[in-house]
């Protein structure tokens, strides 16, 4: 089995290809804009880039996990999500509230996609 790691860093790889699947690590906004919608849009752009790097696309996402610092911001996050996700190929998805690494992190998203 071939494993390809993209954007390796000190503690993780941004994405890992294995067995025809692409596993995108939990992704947060680098710029940390003040709104959940803006952070979500930045994160989704980063996910697009990681999927492309691995030869995949958002239409091939099979699963998504979303963590929100405040579940009451789910509608705001969903505005960005619905503007981005392929409506004809919706993935399985979980969205939960969680304490994230720093107070300015409002959302984190991880996806799994087919190649």
Coordinates of C-alpha atoms in Angstrom, one line a residue, residues 53-104:
X53 CA -3.0 18.6 -4.1
X54 CA -4.0 15.0 -3.4
X55 CA -5.9 14.7 -6.7
X56 CA -9.4 14.9 -5.3
X57 CA -12.3 17.4 -5.1
X58 CA -15.0 18.5 -2.7
X59 CA -17.5 16.5 -4.8
X60 CA -15.7 13.3 -3.6
X61 CA -16.0 14.0 0.1
X62 CA -17.6 11.1 1.9
X63 CA -17.4 12.4 5.5
X64 CA -17.0 15.7 7.3
X65 CA -16.5 16.5 11.0
X66 CA -17.0 20.0 12.2
X67 CA -16.2 21.3 15.6
X68 CA -17.6 24.7 16.7
X69 CA -16.5 26.6 19.8
X70 CA -20.1 27.6 20.3
X71 CA -22.8 25.4 18.8
X72 CA -25.1 28.5 18.6
X73 CA -23.0 29.6 15.6
X74 CA -24.0 26.5 13.6
X75 CA -26.3 28.5 11.3
X76 CA -23.6 31.0 10.5
X77 CA -21.2 28.2 9.7
X78 CA -23.8 26.5 7.6
X79 CA -24.1 29.6 5.5
X80 CA -20.5 29.2 4.4
X81 CA -20.8 25.4 4.2
X82 CA -23.9 25.5 1.9
X83 CA -22.2 28.0 -0.4
X84 CA -19.3 25.6 -0.8
X85 CA -20.4 22.0 -0.5
X86 CA -21.4 20.1 -3.7
X87 CA -25.2 20.0 -3.3
X88 CA -25.4 16.9 -5.5
X89 CA -22.8 15.0 -3.5
X90 CA -23.4 15.8 0.1
X91 CA -21.2 13.9 2.6
X92 CA -22.1 12.3 5.8
X93 CA -21.5 15.0 8.4
X94 CA -21.2 15.6 12.2
X95 CA -21.2 19.0 13.8
X96 CA -20.6 19.4 17.5
X97 CA -19.5 21.9 20.1
X98 CA -16.0 21.6 21.4
X99 CA -13.4 23.6 23.2
X100 CA -10.8 24.4 20.5
X101 CA -7.1 25.0 21.0
X102 CA -7.3 28.8 21.4
X103 CA -10.1 31.2 22.1
X104 CA -9.8 32.8 18.7

